[in-house]
Coordinates of C-alpha atoms in Angstrom, one line a residue:
X1 CA 3.8 5.9 43.6
X2 CA 3.7 2.2 44.5
X3 CA 6.8 0.5 46.1
X4 CA 7.0 -1.8 43.1
X5 CA 7.1 1.2 40.7
X6 CA 9.6 3.0 42.9
X7 CA 11.9 -0.1 43.1
X8 CA 11.7 -0.6 39.3
X9 CA 12.7 3.0 38.6
X10 CA 15.6 2.8 41.0
X11 CA 16.9 -0.4 39.2
X12 CA 16.5 1.2 35.8
X13 CA 18.3 4.3 37.1
X14 CA 21.3 2.3 38.3
X15 CA 21.4 0.3 35.1
X16 CA 21.3 3.4 32.9
X17 CA 24.0 5.1 35.0
X18 CA 26.2 2.0 34.7
X19 CA 25.7 1.8 30.9
X20 CA 26.4 5.5 30.4
X21 CA 29.5 5.5 32.6
X22 CA 31.0 2.9 30.3
X23 CA 29.9 4.8 27.2
X24 CA 31.5 8.1 28.1
X25 CA 34.3 8.9 30.5
X26 CA 37.4 10.9 30.9
X27 CA 39.7 10.6 27.9
X28 CA 43.2 11.7 26.8
X29 CA 43.8 15.0 25.2
X30 CA 44.9 15.2 21.6
X31 CA 48.3 16.6 20.7
X32 CA 46.5 19.7 19.1
X33 CA 44.7 20.3 22.4
X34 CA 47.8 20.0 24.5
X35 CA 49.7 22.5 22.2
X36 CA 46.8 25.0 22.0
X37 CA 47.8 28.5 23.2
X38 CA 44.8 30.5 22.0
X39 CA 41.5 30.1 20.1
X40 CA 41.0 31.8 16.7
X41 CA 37.4 32.8 17.3
X42 CA 38.3 34.6 20.5
X43 CA 42.0 35.8 20.6
X44 CA 42.9 36.9 24.1
X45 CA 40.4 34.7 25.8
X46 CA 41.6 33.4 29.2
X47 CA 40.2 29.9 28.5
X48 CA 38.0 28.0 26.2
X49 CA 35.6 25.1 26.6
X50 CA 36.8 22.4 24.3
X51 CA 33.8 20.1 25.0
X52 CA 30.6 20.4 27.0
X53 CA 28.2 17.6 27.0
X54 CA 24.9 17.4 28.9
X55 CA 23.0 14.2 29.0
X56 CA 19.7 13.7 30.8
X57 CA 17.1 10.9 31.1
X58 CA 14.0 12.0 32.9
X59 CA 12.4 8.6 32.6
X60 CA 15.1 6.9 34.7
X61 CA 16.0 10.0 36.8
X62 CA 19.6 10.9 36.1
X63 CA 21.7 13.5 34.3
X64 CA 25.4 13.7 33.6
X65 CA 27.7 16.5 32.6
X66 CA 31.1 16.2 30.9
X67 CA 33.3 19.3 30.6
X68 CA 36.8 19.9 29.3
X69 CA 38.3 23.4 29.6
X70 CA 41.7 24.6 28.2
X71 CA 43.4 27.2 30.3
X72 CA 45.4 30.0 28.7
X73 CA 45.9 32.5 31.5
X74 CA 46.7 32.0 35.2
X75 CA 43.6 34.0 36.1
X76 CA 41.5 31.3 34.5
X77 CA 42.5 28.8 37.3
X78 CA 39.2 29.9 38.9
X79 CA 37.4 27.5 36.5
X80 CA 38.9 24.7 38.6
X81 CA 36.7 25.7 41.6
X82 CA 33.7 23.4 41.1
X83 CA 30.2 23.5 42.6
X84 CA 27.7 20.8 41.8
X85 CA 24.2 21.6 43.2
X86 CA 21.9 19.0 44.7
X87 CA 18.8 19.0 46.9
X88 CA 19.1 16.7 50.0
X89 CA 16.2 14.4 50.1
X90 CA 15.5 14.9 46.4
X91 CA 18.8 14.5 44.5
X92 CA 22.4 13.5 45.0
X93 CA 25.7 13.4 43.2
X94 CA 26.1 9.8 42.1
X95 CA 29.4 9.7 40.3
X96 CA 32.3 12.2 40.2
X97 CA 35.6 12.0 38.3
X98 CA 37.9 15.0 37.7
X99 CA 41.5 15.7 36.8
X100 CA 44.0 18.2 35.5
X101 CA 46.0 17.4 32.3
X102 CA 49.3 19.4 31.8
X103 CA 50.7 20.5 28.4
X104 CA 53.2 17.6 28.5
X105 CA 50.3 15.1 28.8
X106 CA 50.9 14.3 32.4
X107 CA 47.8 13.8 34.5
X108 CA 47.0 14.9 38.1
X109 CA 43.7 13.2 39.1
X110 CA 41.5 14.8 41.8
X111 CA 41.9 12.7 44.9
X112 CA 41.1 15.3 47.5
X113 CA 38.1 15.8 49.7
X114 CA 34.8 17.3 48.7
X115 CA 32.7 19.6 50.9
X116 CA 29.0 20.3 50.9
X117 CA 27.8 23.9 51.4
X118 CA 24.4 25.5 51.6
X119 CA 23.5 27.6 48.6
X120 CA 19.9 28.5 49.3
X121 CA 17.1 27.6 51.7
X122 CA 13.5 28.7 51.2
X123 CA 10.2 27.4 52.6
X124 CA 12.0 24.4 54.1
X125 CA 13.7 23.4 50.8
X126 CA 17.5 23.3 50.8
X127 CA 19.9 23.4 47.9
X128 CA 23.4 22.3 48.6
X129 CA 26.5 22.2 46.5
X130 CA 29.3 19.5 46.4
X131 CA 32.4 21.7 46.2
X132 CA 36.1 21.0 45.5
X133 CA 39.1 22.4 43.6
X134 CA 41.0 20.7 40.8
X135 CA 44.8 20.3 41.6
X136 CA 47.8 21.9 40.1
X137 CA 46.3 24.2 37.4
X138 CA 48.7 26.1 35.2
X139 CA 48.5 28.0 31.8
X140 CA 48.2 25.3 29.2
X141 CA 46.4 22.8 31.5
X142 CA 43.2 21.1 30.5
X143 CA 40.5 20.7 33.2
X144 CA 38.3 17.6 32.9
X145 CA 35.2 16.9 34.9
X146 CA 32.5 14.2 34.6
X147 CA 29.7 13.7 37.1
X148 CA 26.3 12.1 37.4
X149 CA 23.4 13.6 39.4
X150 CA 20.4 11.3 40.2
X151 CA 17.1 12.1 41.9
X152 CA 14.1 10.4 43.4
X153 CA 11.8 8.6 40.9
X154 CA 8.8 10.6 42.1
X155 CA 10.5 14.0 41.5
X156 CA 10.2 15.5 38.1
X157 CA 11.2 19.0 37.2
X158 CA 11.7 21.2 34.2
X159 CA 15.2 21.6 32.9
X160 CA 17.2 24.7 32.1
X161 CA 20.5 24.7 30.1
X162 CA 22.5 28.0 29.7
X163 CA 24.6 27.0 26.7
X164 CA 26.7 30.2 26.7
X165 CA 29.5 31.0 29.2
X166 CA 31.9 33.9 29.9
X167 CA 34.5 32.0 27.9
X168 CA 33.9 30.7 24.3
X169 CA 32.6 27.1 23.7
X170 CA 34.0 25.1 20.8
X171 CA 31.6 22.1 21.0
X172 CA 28.5 21.5 23.1
X173 CA 25.8 18.9 23.0
X174 CA 22.5 18.3 24.8
X175 CA 20.8 14.9 24.9
X176 CA 17.4 14.5 26.6
X177 CA 15.0 11.6 27.0
X178 CA 11.8 13.1 28.4
X179 CA 9.2 11.6 30.7
X180 CA 6.2 11.1 28.4
X181 CA 3.4 10.0 30.8
X182 CA 0.8 12.3 32.4
X183 CA 2.6 15.6 31.6
X184 CA 2.9 17.7 28.5
X185 CA 6.3 19.1 27.6
X186 CA 7.8 21.5 25.3
X187 CA 11.1 23.4 24.5
X188 CA 11.7 27.2 24.7
X189 CA 15.0 28.7 23.7
X190 CA 16.8 32.0 23.0
X191 CA 20.0 33.1 21.4
X192 CA 20.7 29.8 19.5
X193 CA 22.6 30.0 16.2
X194 CA 20.4 30.1 13.1
X195 CA 19.0 26.7 12.2
X196 CA 20.0 25.1 15.5
X197 CA 17.1 23.6 17.4
X198 CA 16.6 20.5 19.5
X199 CA 15.7 17.6 17.2
X200 CA 13.7 14.5 18.0
X201 CA 15.7 11.3 17.4
X202 CA 13.8 8.2 18.3
X203 CA 12.8 8.5 22.0
X204 CA 15.0 11.5 22.8
X205 CA 16.1 14.9 21.7
X206 CA 19.5 16.0 20.5
X207 CA 21.2 19.4 20.0
X208 CA 24.7 20.0 18.8
X209 CA 26.4 23.4 18.8
X210 CA 29.7 24.7 17.8
X211 CA 31.8 27.9 18.2
X212 CA 29.6 29.7 20.7
X213 CA 31.0 33.1 21.5
X214 CA 31.7 34.2 25.1
X215 CA 29.0 36.2 26.9
X216 CA 30.6 39.6 27.5
X217 CA 29.6 41.5 30.6
X218 CA 28.8 45.3 30.1
X219 CA 27.9 47.9 32.6
X220 CA 24.1 48.5 33.0
X221 CA 23.1 45.4 30.9
X222 CA 20.0 43.3 31.3
X223 CA 20.4 40.3 33.7
X224 CA 22.7 37.8 32.0
X225 CA 20.0 35.2 31.9
X226 CA 17.9 37.4 29.7
X227 CA 20.6 37.6 27.1
X228 CA 22.6 34.4 27.2
X229 CA 21.9 31.6 24.7
X230 CA 19.8 29.0 26.5
X231 CA 17.5 26.0 26.1
X232 CA 14.6 25.2 28.5
X233 CA 12.6 22.0 28.5
X234 CA 9.4 22.5 30.5
X235 CA 6.8 20.1 31.8
X236 CA 3.2 21.2 32.5
X237 CA 0.1 19.3 33.6
X238 CA -3.1 19.6 31.7
X239 CA -3.9 22.5 29.4
X240 CA -1.1 24.0 27.3
X241 CA -2.9 26.6 25.3
X242 CA -1.7 29.8 27.1
X243 CA -4.9 31.6 27.7
X244 CA -6.7 28.5 29.0
X245 CA -3.6 27.5 31.0
X246 CA -3.3 30.8 32.9
X247 CA -7.1 30.8 33.5
X248 CA -6.9 27.3 35.0
X249 CA -3.7 28.1 37.0
X250 CA -5.2 31.3 38.3
X251 CA -8.4 29.6 39.4
X252 CA -6.4 26.9 41.2
X253 CA -4.2 29.4 43.0
X254 CA -7.3 31.5 43.9
X255 CA -8.9 28.5 45.6
X256 CA -5.8 27.7 47.7
X257 CA -5.2 31.3 48.7
X258 CA -8.8 32.1 49.5
X259 CA -8.9 29.0 51.7
X260 CA -5.9 30.3 53.5
X261 CA -7.2 33.9 54.0
X262 CA -10.8 32.8 54.9
X263 CA -13.7 35.2 55.7
X264 CA -13.2 38.2 57.9
X265 CA -13.9 37.0 61.4
X266 CA -12.3 36.2 64.8
X267 CA -8.9 37.5 65.8
X268 CA -8.2 39.1 62.4
X269 CA -11.5 41.0 62.4
X270 CA -10.9 42.2 66.0
X271 CA -7.3 43.2 65.1
X272 CA -8.4 45.2 62.0
X273 CA -11.1 47.0 64.0
X274 CA -8.7 47.9 66.8
X275 CA -6.1 49.2 64.5
X276 CA -8.3 51.4 62.4
X277 CA -10.6 52.6 65.2
X278 CA -11.0 56.4 65.0
X279 CA -9.1 56.8 61.7
X280 CA -10.9 58.4 58.8
X281 CA -8.6 58.3 55.7
X282 CA -7.7 55.3 53.6
X283 CA -4.0 56.1 53.9
X284 CA -4.3 56.2 57.7
X285 CA -6.2 52.9 57.9
X286 CA -4.1 51.0 55.4
X287 CA -0.9 52.2 56.9
X288 CA -1.9 50.9 60.3
X289 CA -2.8 47.5 58.8
X290 CA 0.4 47.4 56.7
X291 CA 2.5 48.3 59.8
X292 CA 0.9 45.3 61.7
X293 CA 1.8 42.9 58.8
X294 CA 5.4 44.2 58.7
X295 CA 5.8 43.4 62.4
X296 CA 5.2 39.7 61.7
X297 CA 8.5 37.8 61.9
X298 CA 9.5 37.1 58.3
X299 CA 10.9 33.6 57.9
X300 CA 11.8 34.1 54.3
X301 CA 14.5 36.6 55.1
X302 CA 16.1 35.1 58.1
X303 CA 19.6 33.6 58.1
X304 CA 19.9 29.9 57.5
X305 CA 19.7 27.6 60.6
X306 CA 21.1 24.2 61.3
X307 CA 18.7 21.3 61.6
X308 CA 19.4 21.3 65.4
X309 CA 18.4 25.0 65.7
X310 CA 15.3 24.3 63.7
X311 CA 14.4 21.3 65.8
X312 CA 14.9 23.3 69.0
X313 CA 12.6 26.1 67.9
X314 CA 9.8 23.8 66.6
X315 CA 7.9 26.3 64.6
X316 CA 4.4 25.1 63.6
X317 CA 3.1 25.4 60.1
X318 CA 0.6 28.2 59.4
X319 CA -2.7 26.7 58.1
X320 CA -4.4 30.1 57.6
X321 CA -4.1 33.8 58.2
X322 CA -5.3 33.5 61.8
X323 CA -2.3 31.2 62.5
X324 CA 0.1 33.8 61.0
X325 CA -1.3 36.5 63.3
X326 CA -1.4 34.3 66.5
X327 CA 2.0 32.6 65.9
X328 CA 3.6 35.9 65.0
X329 CA 5.7 34.5 62.1
X330 CA 5.2 33.5 58.5
X331 CA 6.8 33.1 55.1
X332 CA 6.6 36.2 52.9
X333 CA 3.5 34.9 51.0
X334 CA 1.7 34.1 54.3
X335 CA 2.4 37.7 55.5
X336 CA 1.0 39.1 52.3
X337 CA -2.1 37.0 52.7
X338 CA -2.5 38.2 56.3
X339 CA -2.4 41.8 55.1
X340 CA -5.1 41.1 52.5
X341 CA -7.2 39.5 55.3
X342 CA -6.8 42.5 57.5
X343 CA -7.7 44.9 54.7
X344 CA -10.8 42.9 54.0
X345 CA -11.8 42.9 57.6
X346 CA -11.5 46.7 57.5
X347 CA -14.0 46.9 54.7
X348 CA -11.7 47.1 51.7
X349 CA -11.8 45.0 48.5
X350 CA -8.3 43.3 48.6
X351 CA -6.7 40.5 46.7
X352 CA -3.5 38.7 46.1
X353 CA -1.5 39.3 42.9
X354 CA 0.8 36.5 41.9
X355 CA 3.6 38.4 40.2
X356 CA 6.5 37.8 37.9
X357 CA 10.0 39.0 38.8
X358 CA 12.5 40.6 36.4
X359 CA 15.8 40.3 38.2
X360 CA 16.7 37.1 36.3
X361 CA 14.3 36.5 33.4
X362 CA 11.3 38.3 31.9
X363 CA 7.8 36.9 32.0
X364 CA 6.2 35.6 28.8
X365 CA 2.5 35.0 28.8
X366 CA 2.9 32.7 25.8
X367 CA 4.8 30.2 27.9
X368 CA 2.5 28.0 30.1
X369 CA 4.9 27.7 33.0
X370 CA 3.5 28.8 36.4
X371 CA 7.0 29.1 38.0
X372 CA 7.3 32.4 36.2
X373 CA 4.9 33.9 38.7
X374 CA 6.8 33.4 41.9
X375 CA 6.0 36.4 44.2
X376 CA 2.8 37.4 45.9
X377 CA 1.8 41.1 46.3
X378 CA -1.3 42.7 47.7
X379 CA -3.7 44.9 45.8
X380 CA -6.3 47.0 47.6
X381 CA -9.0 49.1 46.1
X382 CA -9.1 52.4 47.9
X383 CA -11.0 55.4 46.6
X384 CA -11.8 53.6 43.4
X385 CA -8.2 52.9 42.6
X386 CA -6.1 49.7 42.9
X387 CA -3.0 50.2 45.1
X388 CA -0.2 47.7 45.3
X389 CA 1.6 46.8 48.5
X390 CA 4.5 44.5 49.4
X391 CA 4.1 43.5 53.1
X392 CA 6.0 40.3 52.5
X393 CA 9.3 42.2 51.9
X394 CA 10.8 43.5 55.1
X395 CA 11.1 47.3 55.3
X396 CA 9.3 47.8 52.0
X397 CA 7.9 51.4 52.3
X398 CA 4.1 51.8 52.4
X399 CA 2.8 51.8 48.8
X400 CA 6.2 50.9 47.3
X401 CA 7.0 47.3 46.2
X402 CA 10.5 45.8 45.8
X403 CA 11.9 46.7 42.3
X404 CA 12.1 43.1 41.1
X405 CA 8.3 43.0 40.8
X406 CA 7.7 46.4 39.3
X407 CA 6.7 47.0 35.7
X408 CA 5.8 43.3 35.3
X409 CA 2.6 41.3 34.8
X410 CA 0.8 39.5 37.5
X411 CA -2.3 37.4 38.0
X412 CA -4.9 39.2 40.1
X413 CA -6.5 36.3 41.9
X414 CA -10.3 36.9 42.2
X415 CA -12.8 34.1 42.2
X416 CA -14.1 33.5 38.7
X417 CA -12.5 36.8 37.6
X418 CA -8.7 36.0 37.6
X419 CA -6.9 38.3 35.1
X420 CA -3.5 39.7 34.3
X421 CA -2.7 43.1 35.6
X422 CA 0.5 45.2 35.4
X423 CA 2.4 46.0 38.6
X424 CA 3.2 49.7 38.3
X425 CA 6.7 51.0 37.7
X426 CA 8.5 52.9 40.4
X427 CA 9.2 56.5 39.5
X428 CA 12.5 58.3 40.1
X429 CA 10.9 60.1 43.0
X430 CA 10.3 56.7 44.7
X431 CA 14.0 56.0 44.9
X432 CA 16.0 59.2 45.9
X433 CA 19.5 59.2 47.2
X434 CA 20.5 62.5 48.8
X435 CA 24.2 63.3 49.5
X436 CA 25.1 66.5 51.3
X437 CA 28.6 67.6 52.3
X438 CA 29.6 70.6 54.5
X439 CA 33.3 71.1 54.0
X440 CA 36.2 73.4 54.9
X441 CA 39.9 73.8 53.9
X442 CA 42.4 72.9 56.6
X443 CA 45.9 73.4 55.2
X444 CA 46.1 71.2 52.2
X445 CA 43.3 68.9 53.3
X446 CA 39.5 69.3 52.7
X447 CA 37.5 68.0 55.6
X448 CA 34.0 68.2 57.1
X449 CA 30.7 66.3 57.5
X450 CA 28.6 64.3 55.1
X451 CA 24.9 63.3 55.4
X452 CA 23.6 60.5 53.2
X453 CA 19.8 60.0 53.1
X454 CA 18.3 56.9 51.4
X455 CA 14.6 57.3 50.6
X456 CA 12.0 54.9 49.3
X457 CA 13.4 52.0 47.2
X458 CA 17.0 53.2 47.9
X459 CA 16.4 52.7 51.6
X460 CA 14.7 49.3 51.0
X461 CA 17.6 48.0 49.0
X462 CA 20.1 49.0 51.6
X463 CA 18.0 47.7 54.5
X464 CA 17.3 44.3 52.9
X465 CA 21.0 43.8 52.0
X466 CA 22.0 44.3 55.6
X467 CA 19.0 42.7 57.3
X468 CA 21.0 39.9 59.0
X469 CA 24.2 41.9 59.7
X470 CA 25.1 43.2 63.1
X471 CA 25.7 46.8 63.8
X472 CA 29.4 46.6 63.3
X473 CA 29.0 45.0 59.8
X474 CA 26.4 47.5 58.8
X475 CA 28.7 50.3 59.9
X476 CA 31.6 49.0 57.9
X477 CA 29.4 48.5 54.8
X478 CA 28.2 52.1 55.0
X479 CA 31.7 53.4 55.5
X480 CA 33.0 51.3 52.6
X481 CA 30.2 52.6 50.4
X482 CA 30.9 56.3 50.9
X483 CA 34.7 55.7 50.7
X484 CA 34.1 54.2 47.2
X485 CA 32.5 57.4 46.1
X486 CA 35.1 59.8 47.5
X487 CA 38.6 60.5 46.0
X488 CA 41.2 57.9 46.7
X489 CA 43.0 58.2 50.0
X490 CA 39.9 59.7 51.8
X491 CA 39.2 58.7 55.4
X492 CA 35.6 58.2 56.5
X493 CA 34.2 57.8 60.0
X494 CA 30.6 57.0 60.6
X495 CA 29.0 58.9 63.4
X496 CA 25.4 57.7 63.3
X497 CA 23.1 55.8 61.1
X498 CA 19.5 54.5 61.1
X499 CA 16.9 53.4 61.6
X500 CA 17.8 50.1 60.0
X501 CA 14.6 48.3 60.8
X502 CA 12.0 50.8 59.7
X503 CA 9.7 50.6 56.7
X504 CA 8.5 54.2 56.9
X505 CA 11.5 56.4 57.7
X506 CA 14.4 57.4 55.5
X507 CA 17.7 55.7 56.3
X508 CA 20.2 58.5 57.3
X509 CA 23.9 58.2 57.9
X510 CA 26.2 60.9 59.1
X511 CA 30.0 60.9 58.6
X512 CA 33.1 62.8 59.2
X513 CA 35.4 62.9 56.2
X514 CA 38.9 64.0 55.3
X515 CA 40.1 64.2 51.7
X516 CA 43.8 64.9 51.4
X517 CA 43.9 64.2 47.7
X518 CA 41.1 66.4 46.5
X519 CA 42.3 68.9 44.0
X520 CA 45.6 70.8 43.8
X521 CA 47.0 73.2 46.3
X522 CA 50.3 74.0 44.5
X523 CA 51.3 77.7 44.2
X524 CA 49.0 80.6 44.9
X525 CA 46.0 79.0 43.2
X526 CA 43.8 76.1 44.5
X527 CA 41.9 73.9 42.0
X528 CA 39.1 71.9 43.7
X529 CA 36.4 69.7 42.1
X530 CA 33.4 69.8 44.3
X531 CA 31.6 66.8 42.7
X532 CA 33.2 64.8 45.5
X533 CA 30.8 61.8 45.2
X534 CA 31.4 61.3 41.5
X535 CA 34.7 63.1 40.6
X536 CA 36.7 59.9 40.7
X537 CA 34.0 57.6 39.2
X538 CA 34.7 56.0 35.8
X539 CA 32.3 56.6 32.9
X540 CA 30.4 53.3 32.6
X541 CA 29.9 54.0 28.8
X542 CA 33.3 54.9 27.6
X543 CA 33.5 51.9 25.2
X544 CA 32.9 53.0 21.6
X545 CA 30.7 50.0 20.8
X546 CA 27.9 48.2 22.7
X547 CA 26.6 44.6 22.5
X548 CA 23.6 44.7 24.9
X549 CA 20.7 47.1 25.5
X550 CA 21.0 49.4 28.5
X551 CA 19.1 48.4 31.6
X552 CA 18.6 49.8 35.1
X553 CA 17.0 47.8 38.0
X554 CA 14.7 50.7 38.8
X555 CA 14.2 54.4 38.0
X556 CA 16.1 56.6 40.5
X557 CA 17.3 60.0 41.4
X558 CA 20.6 61.2 43.0
X559 CA 20.8 64.6 44.5
X560 CA 24.2 66.1 45.6
X561 CA 24.9 69.3 47.4
X562 CA 28.4 70.3 48.5
X563 CA 29.1 73.5 50.4
X564 CA 32.7 74.6 50.8
X565 CA 33.5 77.2 53.4
X566 CA 36.6 79.4 52.6
X567 CA 39.1 80.2 55.3
X568 CA 40.5 83.7 55.6
X569 CA 42.9 84.6 52.9
X570 CA 41.1 82.7 50.1
X571 CA 39.1 84.4 47.3
X572 CA 37.0 82.9 44.6
X573 CA 38.7 83.5 41.2
X574 CA 36.5 81.4 38.9
X575 CA 33.5 79.1 39.0
X576 CA 32.4 76.7 36.3
X577 CA 29.2 77.6 34.5
X578 CA 27.4 74.4 35.2
X579 CA 26.0 71.8 32.8
X580 CA 22.5 70.7 31.8
X581 CA 21.6 67.7 29.7
X582 CA 18.0 66.4 29.2
X583 CA 17.3 63.2 27.2
X584 CA 14.0 62.8 29.1
X585 CA 15.0 59.2 29.9
X586 CA 18.1 60.7 31.5
X587 CA 18.6 64.1 33.1
X588 CA 21.8 65.6 34.4
X589 CA 22.3 69.1 35.8
X590 CA 25.0 70.9 37.8
X591 CA 24.9 74.4 39.2
X592 CA 27.5 76.5 41.0
X593 CA 26.9 79.5 43.2
X594 CA 28.9 81.6 45.7
X595 CA 28.8 84.2 48.4
X596 CA 31.6 86.0 50.1
X597 CA 32.7 83.0 52.2
X598 CA 31.5 79.9 50.5
X599 CA 30.9 78.0 47.3
X600 CA 27.9 75.7 46.7
X601 CA 27.8 73.0 44.1
X602 CA 24.6 71.1 43.3
X603 CA 24.3 68.0 41.1
X604 CA 21.3 66.0 39.9
X605 CA 21.3 62.7 38.0
X606 CA 17.8 61.3 37.2
X607 CA 17.1 58.0 35.5
X608 CA 13.5 57.9 34.2
X609 CA 13.5 54.6 32.4
X610 CA 14.4 50.9 32.9
X611 CA 15.8 50.2 29.4
X612 CA 17.2 51.9 26.4
X613 CA 17.8 50.1 23.1
X614 CA 21.3 49.6 22.0
X615 CA 20.9 51.7 18.8
X616 CA 20.6 54.8 21.0
X617 CA 24.0 54.1 22.6
X618 CA 25.9 56.9 20.8
X619 CA 23.5 59.4 22.5
X620 CA 23.8 57.8 25.9
X621 CA 27.6 57.6 25.6
X622 CA 27.7 61.4 24.7
X623 CA 25.4 62.2 27.6
X624 CA 27.6 60.4 30.1
X625 CA 30.8 61.9 28.6
X626 CA 29.4 65.3 29.3
X627 CA 28.4 64.3 32.8
X628 CA 31.9 62.9 33.5
X629 CA 33.5 66.0 32.2
X630 CA 31.3 68.2 34.4
X631 CA 32.1 66.1 37.5
X632 CA 35.8 67.0 36.9
X633 CA 35.3 70.8 36.7
X634 CA 37.1 72.9 39.4
X635 CA 36.4 75.9 41.4
X636 CA 39.6 78.1 41.2
X637 CA 40.6 79.8 44.5
X638 CA 43.2 82.4 45.0
X639 CA 45.3 82.3 48.1
X640 CA 46.4 85.7 49.5
X641 CA 50.2 86.3 49.7
X642 CA 51.6 85.7 53.1

């Protein structure tokens, strides 16, 4: 962009900001708003959005937001904690005005300090947030905020408006003037009221909404962004017909990635030959190559550094796969490409798959937006079968990819043969949590040892979440996890755990536990529930109605075994019969057994699906009701008379 063009855009931006600031600003509340104590469409709501206006001009590079929130409950004071994102070097907060209006009409303007904090950093891009808290918030207050965010003239991005919040919205508007040169653009939307769509008015679009209900969180629901009402305005360059768009996008990506990988030669060829020398099976060879890629320092998963720390380290950019190997570090996509290069050097047909993720939104092939495919995986043909690998995720087990990219489409990037493929689902056997307890009765306390084993995806999730924590923090997290499973008042001491940095081994933690509140020791009979890891858990599906479909991040299996050793003077009077429920998608089973000196309880819960439609909720609710009841069943012991 020329300097003249840049200067003109900046001037237009400032003029537009000035004009709009005069047009709309903070204004006094009406007597009806000041007196409001609830809202008819949502009785019992903690707060309500009275007005929410978004205004954006992509031609002159600015956007504004004006929000007024009525507070009904003291707990809703959290809506006075404000975060306004911006990207240093790309965008900035231009104007900011905020205040609190009390029910008597008195005004407390925000005059305090704002603070900037880091939200996310990836591949050298930082997103910060301007943060502050509105003053003196009370039930009956109205919170009012107006700000303008501006950005560089040469920076154009798609826009995303989530128009539904966790509290109801009485009035909301969207005003957008798009950039109309070079790029094509289009709207997508979901969850809007019938007949409500963005409408072209002159050179801009408008959308007015009223009485939007709150988004209600429910256990085991799809990610909120998949269900909330939203409007997206997307820019794309060139072809917009989906099939042609994805073909062109895939070909462009393939050229870039193939240039980075290069042909098998030099240090990568030598490394692959050395690693696979003497090995005969595909599993042995690929595992060695995968292990080598996993050893590369993964910059995408490191804690954020200050500019001074980054400057001191002076990491060079990787221009190709050879650089990743020789430098010993890389971003997650670069590590994936290195693994593909190693596999090719070992004689395999290997390619990159640019995959969608499903932890936020679901991919749609009908929408020509390349940002939907944001993760790179490796696919290797071994024994005539394509196998997927995730070397770019630290500690991802060999042959298992992180759950966010399972069961989703991806573009397999092959020169002149780019095509969509499906990344396979994980099975329940790929994500097993094993919990074993060996217990005894000591007076009125049940105590003993517990071994927790995380396998496959369960180990990956735990390791990634604690990747940047020190040993003390990881120890506390593990103790807190098991304490949350056990009856209230239990004490937990971690004896050993690990390995935390492995991709191949289960993650195992050993504990000593004491449970003073397990069961009843009154009189001559003792009643003990041995489903100690679930006995105190609440049924997540106790509500009689359901608004959302059911959703699990990944298929999984939990196996429990609890052995209770009986002291002298105790006899087994009665054992539960056990329970078995099989919906195929969900399987639950408990068994009880005994010998002369002990009782053994086993429990299995298996989830063999990712989603279940809401209309099946009565069956799911009944399934979990039976499971919850089974978790509360007791073994009855008889104490001998003294």
